[in-house]
Amino acid sequence: MNISKIQKKNFSLLSIYLIVLLFISTIYYFGNLNSWQNKINDRLYTKSTPTKKIVILAIDSESINKVGAWPWPREVFARAISKIKGSKIIGLDVSLSEPSRLGNSDDSSLINVLKNTSSAVVMPVQLGAREKITDEPLDVFKPYVKLAFTNVNQDIDSIVRSSETKQYNFESFPVVISGTKSENIPQNFYINYSGPKGTFLTIPIIDLLNDKIPESVFKNAIVLIGATANDLHDTFNTPFGLMPGVEVHANTIETILTGNFRQPLSLPFVLIIFAVTNLIALILIDKVRRFTVLIPSLLFLAIVVNVFGIALFSFKILFPTLYVSVGLLATCIIGIIYQFIFESKEKKFIQNTFQYYLMPEVIDELIKHPEKISLGGERKNLTILFSDIAGFTSISERLSPEELTKLMNEYLTAMTDIIMKHGGLVDKYIGDAVMAFWGAPLDNPNQTDDACKAVVEMLEKLEELNIDWGKRNLPPIGIRIGLNRGDVIVGNMGSSKRFNYTIIGDEVNFASRLEGINNFYGTKCTVSENIINNIKSKDFIFRELDVIRVKGKKEPKKIFELITDNFNEKALELFHVGRLEYMDANWANAKEKFNQAVLLGDIPSKTYLDRIEHLEHNPPENWQGIYDFKSK
């Protein structure tokens, strides 16, 4: 390898490294994979025993059954608080924003207890946007309690993983109850959950009311009173599953008091890790020639990264395992592809010999399996394309043989190049028609998407050709395309001396029918329902065109249009609504929508208007919305 090639290779590898590094750093900065990264972190939590004395008095189903329907009288909470002796603080996680339905005397019973209790009591407020309080205790309670917001942070997947210390002028419920100064706590921190629901000591409040709980249980304890009954709808998703809000507060308080805040690794360290791991991967790809050694080496590197992330998690540090893995994967894929391209040798003699006669895929398959050069075939699920020039007869009559030949060669060359570019195999030319298919001889999991990409590019290329032909005083041409997917027989077919790698079957015939059907609807590309069912990309735009029964077949089939031109969304919407009315035989409503769509330039709507005019004069029996084609 000469110096210039080495320099070019090193420059290319450096470019790959920097591009991947920039890519992974950018998506990390903007948090594009945070939802998935959080799910990975969730699985790393392990159950631990709380170190702080936190007692939950649960408003559970048993207590509700015995005390009575919710909401409870204030006197119930007054009795409960009066029975709690020696606690550090009491958090009453219950909304008391409305006057008691039993009157002022009920509110007064709670006020008297709040005045005389030896423990401070914290009540919740709910905050909305722009410092607006959406729920707070009655004013009569405020002089005797501390207020704190109980809003929880839910990620995009509705899981509560973190907590805020302050919002506007309020501190959070856990911060106030913990007694820790908010300035000594991160404004946002990950909750270090101790375990699933029930990890903290939880006592039905009815047991306290019935004097079944000894006073020692509450001595020097933080006591939280809150709902755990499912009917009260105060539960949240957490890394350990559904958990009552009061227990989420308990976990948050435990996190604050122990100082075990889970924090993400700082950005500089993350960038260093990205740089080092991707550099190691690229060096391995460059230096290790044997795949049997390279792949295990890269897998070992990925395992080391993940083990390192798990180890850091045990030290309360959140490591971006997913981002590092994605960076490694991107480096590996791009690097290996580059190495393959850079080091690939010239094509074998047989490839150079037959490159103008057979598709490269067929040549490669024949090199691997020469036994395929024989009659016979196999059944495969393929994507089939038929295209034809609209009005070819009139065009051929206007041109001399030389002009027609040149125009056809230019057209077929352009269309063939596009089909081959997108992985298709051009089966044959039938006059001005082109037949091609995807998915054989080599399997292609993206065959339907590739075929649709080819269709879009074919129609775009045709517009360019028409402009060029116009400058040369040649007539413009239009093409119709049919696209179908289904089981066919594929293989080398012909005589013992002359054969062709081709396909046959009903699905091939239906693809040809779809090409001709375009003329009926004024469309450029009609596709089958099988195409819709197998498409993966969201970039293509389809609309359901009709339900038809082709001549000679009993079963109806849905057909769709692949829209490749600039389209009017309003026209498509009107067409869709019109079809729904049409299917229900609401002719007047259907005509109204189709007429509006026609005014917006929608050609298929005109077909339906003509059809409805006939149906109005010849009302169908047992209408099912199926159109029968009488000819092929």
XYZ file of C-alpha atoms in Angstrom:
632
model
C 0.000 0.000 0.000
C 1.595 3.300 -1.044
C 1.889 6.398 1.135
C -0.996 8.240 -0.517
C -3.363 5.312 0.063
C -2.264 5.041 3.695
C -2.865 8.746 4.199
C -6.238 8.521 2.505
C -7.198 5.573 4.670
C -6.087 7.273 7.886
C -7.945 10.435 6.912
C -11.083 8.418 6.216
C -10.823 6.572 9.533
C -10.303 9.861 11.367
C -13.352 11.304 9.596
C -15.446 8.303 10.644
C -14.227 8.702 14.224
C -15.041 12.414 14.392
C -18.439 12.020 12.708
C -19.512 9.262 15.103
C -18.149 11.202 18.083
C -20.066 14.308 17.024
C -23.211 12.260 16.392
C -23.248 10.452 19.734
C -22.289 13.603 21.666
C -25.113 15.537 20.010
C -27.834 12.996 20.745
C -26.545 12.693 24.320
C -26.651 16.462 24.784
C -30.220 16.655 23.511
C -31.282 13.477 25.341
C -32.715 11.689 22.304
C -32.286 8.259 23.897
C -33.016 9.238 27.491
C -36.284 7.320 27.611
C -34.521 4.061 26.717
C -31.519 4.854 28.898
C -33.853 5.390 31.848
C -35.465 1.999 31.259
C -32.015 0.396 31.383
C -31.219 2.227 34.622
C -34.562 1.114 36.089
C -33.481 -2.522 35.805
C -30.349 -1.846 37.846
C -32.210 -0.892 41.025
C -31.949 -3.469 43.820
C -33.975 -3.717 46.992
C -32.374 -2.320 50.162
C -33.496 -1.789 53.744
C -34.389 1.819 54.619
C -31.960 3.265 57.172
C -34.233 6.027 58.443
C -37.279 5.539 60.650
C -40.153 6.434 58.362
C -43.630 5.133 59.159
C -46.531 5.250 56.701
C -50.069 5.365 58.070
C -51.981 3.985 55.122
C -55.452 5.064 54.122
C -56.026 1.627 52.645
C -59.110 -0.290 51.548
C -59.482 -1.951 54.946
C -59.478 1.415 56.729
C -62.001 2.892 54.293
C -64.301 -0.094 54.767
C -64.252 0.366 58.536
C -64.136 4.170 58.874
C -66.542 4.926 56.044
C -66.650 6.337 52.546
C -64.069 8.852 51.377
C -63.600 11.764 52.036
C -63.385 11.244 55.761
C -64.473 13.719 58.437
C -61.647 15.907 59.767
C -62.302 14.385 63.182
C -60.762 11.102 61.925
C -57.461 12.808 61.129
C -57.652 14.719 64.405
C -57.906 11.443 66.334
C -55.078 9.880 64.336
C -52.684 12.799 64.879
C -53.527 12.962 68.579
C -52.539 9.285 68.955
C -49.103 9.798 67.367
C -46.723 10.366 70.290
C -43.050 11.323 70.108
C -42.700 11.624 66.337
C -40.253 14.029 64.714
C -42.758 15.357 62.205
C -46.046 14.358 60.585
C -46.753 14.645 56.858
C -50.486 14.686 56.138
C -50.601 13.916 52.399
C -54.351 14.556 52.120
C -56.160 17.397 50.360
C -58.140 19.557 52.806
C -59.028 22.306 50.361
C -62.799 22.164 50.889
C -64.787 22.842 54.091
C -65.951 19.713 55.853
C -69.360 18.513 54.788
C -70.102 18.084 58.515
C -69.687 21.780 59.232
C -67.245 24.064 61.030
C -67.227 21.940 64.159
C -65.547 19.145 62.206
C -62.822 21.489 60.926
C -62.431 22.839 64.465
C -61.751 19.358 65.836
C -58.684 19.114 63.592
C -57.589 22.678 64.319
C -57.604 22.002 68.072
C -55.352 18.974 67.608
C -52.992 20.889 65.307
C -52.686 23.611 67.957
C -51.738 21.190 70.711
C -49.698 18.491 68.971
C -46.032 18.336 69.912
C -45.005 17.364 66.364
C -44.952 19.730 63.433
C -47.479 18.877 60.737
C -46.916 19.394 57.006
C -49.836 19.721 54.586
C -49.709 19.587 50.777
C -50.254 22.169 48.079
C -50.461 21.468 44.359
C -48.783 23.898 41.974
C -49.793 24.654 38.415
C -48.236 26.794 35.717
C -47.051 30.351 36.365
C -46.883 30.010 40.152
C -50.583 29.204 40.327
C -51.712 27.145 43.324
C -54.296 24.615 42.167
C -54.945 22.947 45.532
C -54.151 24.021 49.099
C -55.493 23.560 52.651
C -58.248 25.799 53.961
C -57.018 29.073 55.421
C -58.171 27.996 58.895
C -55.501 25.259 58.942
C -52.576 27.279 57.572
C -51.472 28.991 60.832
C -50.836 25.612 62.467
C -49.052 23.693 59.687
C -46.170 23.917 57.264
C -46.988 23.945 53.567
C -45.069 22.097 50.853
C -45.799 21.130 47.270
C -46.480 17.473 46.462
C -46.164 17.617 42.651
C -44.096 14.720 41.318
C -41.816 14.647 38.275
C -43.034 12.160 35.688
C -40.806 11.379 32.726
C -42.193 11.037 29.215
C -42.994 7.372 29.968
C -44.941 8.437 33.122
C -42.348 6.968 35.500
C -41.313 9.014 38.552
C -37.520 8.875 38.728
C -36.518 12.281 40.049
C -37.613 15.024 42.406
C -37.438 18.809 42.511
C -36.336 20.648 45.636
C -38.155 23.944 45.070
C -40.884 25.345 42.874
C -41.548 29.048 43.000
C -41.720 29.983 46.707
C -42.441 26.476 47.970
C -40.157 23.660 49.007
C -41.138 20.100 48.229
C -43.047 17.879 50.662
C -40.026 15.558 51.213
C -37.620 18.491 51.718
C -39.782 20.153 54.380
C -40.409 16.860 56.173
C -36.719 15.925 56.108
C -35.826 19.204 57.786
C -32.890 19.654 55.418
C -32.112 23.080 54.020
C -33.007 23.189 50.353
C -29.728 24.903 49.474
C -27.905 21.758 50.636
C -29.858 19.583 48.193
C -29.544 19.506 44.380
C -32.435 21.315 42.734
C -33.137 18.188 40.678
C -32.033 14.744 41.801
C -32.773 11.108 41.072
C -34.671 9.289 43.806
C -32.702 6.360 45.219
C -35.622 3.948 45.612
C -35.193 1.419 48.410
C -37.518 -1.122 46.860
C -41.047 -1.839 45.643
C -44.325 -0.958 47.311
C -44.288 -2.023 50.964
C -40.557 -1.553 51.584
C -41.231 1.059 54.272
C -43.134 0.191 57.446
C -46.782 0.628 56.465
C -49.604 0.465 59.014
C -53.332 0.684 58.223
C -54.555 3.878 59.858
C -57.540 1.971 61.254
C -55.130 0.046 63.507
C -53.927 3.337 65.002
C -57.495 4.553 65.485
C -58.336 1.296 67.272
C -55.293 1.664 69.585
C -53.565 -1.433 68.208
C -50.218 0.307 67.616
C -47.801 0.896 70.525
C -46.494 4.445 71.000
C -42.899 3.245 70.571
C -43.532 2.721 66.855
C -43.721 6.486 66.336
C -40.973 7.585 68.736
C -38.441 9.754 66.825
C -40.043 8.660 63.547
C -41.136 10.564 60.492
C -44.813 9.760 60.075
C -46.545 10.048 56.710
C -50.313 9.799 56.373
C -51.476 9.115 52.833
C -53.641 7.087 50.489
C -52.679 3.580 49.396
C -56.138 2.326 48.379
C -56.436 1.865 44.624
C -59.824 3.589 44.585
C -58.211 6.868 45.714
C -56.055 6.979 42.556
C -52.884 8.262 44.204
C -50.410 5.815 42.660
C -47.471 6.423 40.343
C -45.212 4.370 38.113
C -41.692 3.956 39.493
C -38.663 1.823 38.561
C -40.129 -0.785 40.941
C -43.636 -0.641 39.497
C -46.798 1.045 40.782
C -46.355 2.756 44.130
C -48.596 4.987 46.278
C -47.637 8.657 46.202
C -47.040 8.633 49.954
C -44.412 5.897 49.515
C -42.767 7.846 46.685
C -42.402 10.655 49.245
C -40.944 8.172 51.738
C -38.289 7.089 49.232
C -37.493 10.716 48.443
C -37.149 11.581 52.142
C -34.856 8.573 52.628
C -32.733 9.772 49.699
C -32.440 13.289 51.158
C -31.621 12.152 54.688
C -28.973 9.638 53.577
C -27.531 11.958 50.930
C -27.566 9.083 48.431
C -28.500 11.183 45.424
C -28.109 9.416 42.103
C -26.441 11.848 39.720
C -25.481 11.503 36.055
C -21.810 11.427 35.149
C -20.526 14.916 34.368
C -20.499 15.936 30.702
C -16.675 16.190 30.352
C -16.230 12.630 31.638
C -18.976 11.378 29.332
C -17.268 12.957 26.313
C -13.935 11.415 27.327
C -15.573 7.984 27.567
C -17.197 8.448 24.161
C -13.827 9.423 22.677
C -11.836 6.576 24.247
C -14.295 3.742 23.574
C -14.880 4.722 19.952
C -11.151 5.156 19.372
C -10.460 1.669 20.743
C -13.200 0.222 18.521
C -11.837 1.931 15.408
C -8.277 0.784 16.146
C -9.530 -2.791 16.501
C -11.401 -2.548 13.194
C -8.298 -1.155 11.481
C -5.717 -3.557 12.922
C -7.576 -6.839 13.361
C -8.034 -8.479 9.966
C -9.828 -11.687 10.908
C -13.527 -11.388 11.649
C -13.325 -14.385 13.974
C -11.066 -12.281 16.197
C -12.513 -8.839 15.506
C -16.125 -9.576 16.433
C -15.323 -11.179 19.821
C -12.953 -8.291 20.561
C -15.647 -5.715 19.877
C -18.177 -7.704 21.907
C -15.714 -7.853 24.807
C -15.288 -4.075 24.620
C -19.077 -3.634 24.733
C -19.317 -5.984 27.732
C -16.587 -4.058 29.574
C -18.473 -0.805 28.983
C -21.721 -2.256 30.328
C -20.056 -3.820 33.386
C -18.398 -0.477 34.088
C -21.809 1.217 33.894
C -23.339 -1.284 36.330
C -20.437 -0.785 38.740
C -20.865 2.996 38.668
C -24.602 2.606 39.339
C -23.786 0.874 42.622
C -21.877 4.042 43.543
C -24.956 6.178 42.782
C -23.539 7.389 39.433
C -25.702 7.115 36.308
C -23.581 5.999 33.371
C -24.901 6.507 29.793
C -24.538 2.838 28.850
C -26.936 3.021 25.926
C -25.287 6.068 24.378
C -21.833 4.503 24.619
C -23.182 1.275 23.097
C -24.859 3.152 20.237
C -21.610 5.013 19.582
C -19.706 1.734 19.504
C -22.294 0.182 17.206
C -22.154 3.137 14.808
C -18.344 3.040 14.765
C -18.339 -0.710 14.171
C -20.884 -0.642 11.366
C -19.404 2.329 9.520
C -15.823 1.219 10.149
C -16.379 -2.350 8.995
C -18.257 -1.187 5.885
C -15.430 1.210 5.090
C -12.798 -1.498 5.581
C -14.700 -3.803 3.296
C -14.950 -1.149 0.583
C -11.357 0.034 0.976
C -9.772 -3.391 0.929
C -12.034 -5.082 -1.571
C -10.231 -6.522 -4.586
C -11.133 -6.135 -8.204
C -14.037 -8.163 -9.379
C -13.294 -11.662 -10.502
C -12.841 -12.422 -14.153
C -16.268 -13.927 -14.434
C -17.856 -10.765 -13.056
C -16.070 -8.604 -15.621
C -17.044 -11.032 -18.341
C -20.766 -11.074 -17.588
C -21.355 -7.646 -16.047
C -23.140 -6.355 -19.148
C -25.418 -9.377 -19.397
C -26.505 -10.317 -15.889
C -27.313 -8.455 -12.715
C -24.434 -8.359 -10.184
C -26.644 -10.165 -7.653
C -27.249 -12.993 -10.103
C -23.556 -13.241 -10.935
C -22.618 -13.420 -7.250
C -25.239 -16.091 -6.653
C -24.023 -18.111 -9.633
C -20.415 -17.890 -8.468
C -21.434 -19.292 -5.082
C -23.894 -21.829 -6.508
C -23.196 -22.806 -10.145
C -25.839 -25.514 -9.841
C -28.398 -22.743 -10.180
C -27.602 -22.583 -13.897
C -30.283 -25.114 -14.654
C -34.002 -25.333 -15.133
C -36.242 -25.309 -12.084
C -37.090 -22.800 -9.415
C -38.261 -22.053 -5.905
C -41.213 -20.331 -4.286
C -40.379 -16.929 -2.769
C -42.245 -13.880 -1.566
C -41.148 -11.070 -3.871
C -42.016 -7.512 -4.813
C -42.926 -7.152 -8.495
C -42.948 -4.027 -10.663
C -44.487 -3.451 -14.064
C -44.166 -0.133 -15.884
C -45.495 0.932 -19.256
C -45.452 4.094 -21.371
C -48.858 5.761 -21.656
C -49.935 6.321 -25.261
C -46.852 4.661 -26.704
C -48.530 3.887 -30.029
C -49.219 7.552 -30.819
C -45.686 8.490 -29.770
C -44.137 5.846 -32.027
C -46.189 7.096 -34.981
C -44.817 10.635 -34.571
C -41.136 9.654 -34.551
C -38.765 8.176 -37.086
C -37.325 4.739 -36.279
C -33.993 6.327 -35.360
C -35.580 8.908 -33.052
C -37.814 6.314 -31.416
C -34.895 3.945 -30.831
C -32.769 6.673 -29.270
C -35.608 7.884 -27.054
C -36.406 4.346 -25.888
C -32.757 3.572 -25.156
C -32.404 6.726 -23.083
C -35.611 5.984 -21.220
C -34.897 2.307 -20.547
C -31.303 3.006 -19.495
C -32.417 5.567 -16.942
C -35.189 3.368 -15.542
C -32.938 0.306 -15.423
C -30.176 2.156 -13.583
C -32.647 3.321 -10.947
C -34.137 -0.138 -10.441
C -30.675 -1.662 -10.094
C -29.549 1.146 -7.804
C -32.314 0.206 -5.382
C -31.588 -3.509 -5.451
C -34.076 -4.573 -8.102
C -33.535 -7.126 -10.845
C -34.741 -6.134 -14.299
C -36.425 -9.283 -15.544
C -37.191 -8.231 -19.080
C -38.295 -5.507 -21.480
C -41.583 -6.134 -23.233
C -41.667 -3.512 -25.950
C -41.899 -0.266 -23.996
C -42.762 -2.091 -20.759
C -40.328 -2.942 -17.971
C -40.710 -5.898 -15.614
C -38.569 -6.064 -12.466
C -38.605 -7.668 -9.043
C -36.958 -7.451 -5.616
C -36.035 -10.191 -3.124
C -34.346 -12.736 -5.404
C -31.954 -14.349 -5.991
C -30.748 -12.781 -2.727
C -33.121 -12.195 0.154
C -33.891 -8.552 0.893
C -35.834 -7.739 4.082
C -36.363 -4.179 2.797
C -37.460 -5.203 -0.686
C -40.815 -3.398 -0.605
C -39.290 -0.143 0.628
C -36.547 -0.384 -1.991
C -39.129 -0.918 -4.733
C -41.115 2.140 -3.610
C -37.936 4.215 -3.521
C -37.236 3.109 -7.069
C -40.745 4.118 -8.198
C -40.375 7.590 -6.704
C -36.998 8.083 -8.346
C -38.196 6.712 -11.692
C -40.987 9.283 -11.862
C -38.633 12.074 -10.796
C -36.104 11.039 -13.429
C -38.809 10.936 -16.088
C -39.589 14.608 -15.437
C -35.926 15.445 -16.046
C -35.904 13.401 -19.247
C -39.057 15.115 -20.520
C -37.439 18.514 -20.043
C -34.402 17.379 -22.018
C -36.514 15.791 -24.753
C -38.581 18.956 -25.030
C -35.441 20.939 -25.799
C -34.741 18.450 -28.590
C -38.296 18.667 -29.976
C -39.089 15.143 -28.823
C -42.514 14.393 -27.318
C -42.860 14.009 -23.547
C -43.911 10.631 -22.227
C -45.776 9.465 -19.159
C -45.526 6.105 -17.471
C -47.834 3.933 -15.420
C -46.474 1.650 -12.717
C -48.008 -1.315 -10.917
C -46.445 -2.707 -7.743
C -47.396 -5.938 -5.967
C -45.899 -8.364 -3.474
C -46.664 -12.037 -3.113
C -45.562 -15.642 -3.548
C -44.179 -16.461 -6.988
C -42.065 -19.134 -8.623
C -38.584 -17.803 -9.361
C -35.718 -19.497 -11.149
C -34.009 -20.176 -14.444
C -36.715 -20.909 -16.986
C -36.416 -21.698 -20.660
C -34.899 -24.359 -22.833
C -31.811 -26.404 -22.065
C -29.749 -24.070 -24.260
C -31.345 -20.737 -23.567
C -33.017 -19.685 -20.350
C -33.626 -16.650 -18.209
C -33.827 -16.000 -14.471
C -37.457 -14.915 -14.160
C -40.685 -15.195 -12.169
C -44.175 -16.533 -12.847
C -47.436 -16.763 -10.919
C -50.761 -15.069 -10.181
C -49.074 -12.294 -8.196
C -46.998 -11.434 -11.262
C -50.169 -11.183 -13.323
C -51.818 -8.983 -10.706
C -48.840 -6.613 -10.746
C -49.335 -6.291 -14.494
C -53.068 -5.632 -13.954
C -52.244 -2.891 -11.450
C -50.092 -1.138 -14.038
C -52.999 -1.033 -16.491
C -55.497 0.038 -13.824
C -53.703 3.398 -13.514
C -55.288 4.420 -16.792
C -58.745 3.991 -15.233
C -58.037 6.241 -12.226
C -55.628 8.707 -13.801
C -52.873 7.681 -11.386
C -49.177 7.045 -11.948
C -48.535 4.179 -9.535
C -51.070 1.710 -8.171
C -50.009 -0.778 -5.505
C -51.609 -3.757 -3.804
C -52.561 -4.183 -0.158
C -49.583 -6.537 0.247
C -47.296 -3.586 -0.454
C -48.969 -1.572 2.304
C -48.692 -4.484 4.744
C -44.956 -4.899 4.128
C -43.758 -1.303 3.920
C -41.484 -0.274 6.784
C -40.634 3.354 6.119
C -42.974 6.173 7.156
C -41.654 8.384 4.342
C -44.061 7.143 1.684
C -47.572 8.499 1.211
C -50.349 6.127 0.172
C -54.079 6.426 -0.145
C -56.625 3.668 -0.439
C -57.926 3.935 -3.977
C -60.619 1.284 -4.343
C -61.770 -2.265 -3.686
C -61.775 -4.128 -6.980
C -62.277 -7.551 -8.488
C -60.205 -8.154 -11.603
C -61.566 -10.182 -14.470
C -61.296 -13.906 -13.906
C -60.955 -13.675 -10.117
C -63.550 -14.102 -7.374
C -61.831 -12.452 -4.438
C -61.926 -8.640 -4.184
C -58.712 -6.785 -3.422
C -57.920 -3.368 -2.033
C -55.707 -1.177 -4.171
C -53.787 1.929 -3.196
C -52.015 4.828 -4.859
C -48.379 5.604 -4.109
C -48.404 9.391 -4.241
C -45.183 10.746 -5.701
C -46.134 14.268 -6.807
C -46.869 17.325 -4.747
C -50.230 16.588 -3.210
C -53.050 18.566 -1.688
C -53.791 17.292 1.823
C -57.286 18.759 1.701
C -57.996 16.936 -1.554
C -56.824 13.634 -0.063
C -59.019 14.187 2.977
C -62.042 14.962 0.801
C -61.350 11.869 -1.304
C -61.125 9.714 1.816
C -64.404 11.026 3.231
C -66.019 10.692 -0.183
C -64.987 7.039 -0.369
C -66.494 6.342 3.045
C -69.794 7.830 1.867
C -69.449 5.896 -1.392
C -68.942 2.611 0.457
C -72.124 3.344 2.442
C -73.999 4.133 -0.806
C -74.565 7.737 0.287
C -74.275 8.966 -3.285
C -75.175 12.619 -2.683
C -72.685 13.065 0.138
C -70.018 11.207 -1.809
C -70.542 13.388 -4.893
C -70.241 16.524 -2.792
C -66.839 15.464 -1.428
C -65.542 14.189 -4.754
C -66.625 17.386 -6.538
C -64.713 19.434 -3.996
C -61.668 17.196 -4.449
C -61.855 17.546 -8.245
C -61.795 21.321 -7.891
C -58.521 20.866 -5.998
C -57.086 18.842 -8.874
C -57.720 15.307 -7.639
C -58.099 13.089 -10.715
C -59.285 9.803 -9.101
C -62.266 11.689 -7.680
C -63.455 12.272 -11.262
C -63.517 8.499 -11.785
C -65.790 8.109 -8.771
C -68.106 10.889 -9.957
C -68.568 9.111 -13.293
C -69.138 5.824 -11.502
C -71.688 7.311 -9.076
C -73.646 8.833 -11.952
C -74.047 5.338 -13.354
C -74.899 3.848 -9.952
C -77.589 6.445 -9.292
C -79.385 5.396 -12.457
C -78.669 1.713 -11.900
C -78.939 1.093 -8.140
C -76.902 -2.000 -7.245
C -78.232 -4.953 -5.305
C -76.325 -6.128 -2.222
C -73.955 -3.174 -2.474
C -70.506 -3.967 -1.053
C -68.485 -1.171 -2.612
C -66.581 -3.549 -4.898
C -65.836 -2.510 -8.477
C -65.657 -5.333 -11.023
C -63.301 -4.857 -13.957
C -64.836 -6.433 -17.023
C -61.626 -6.489 -19.050
C -57.952 -7.044 -18.431
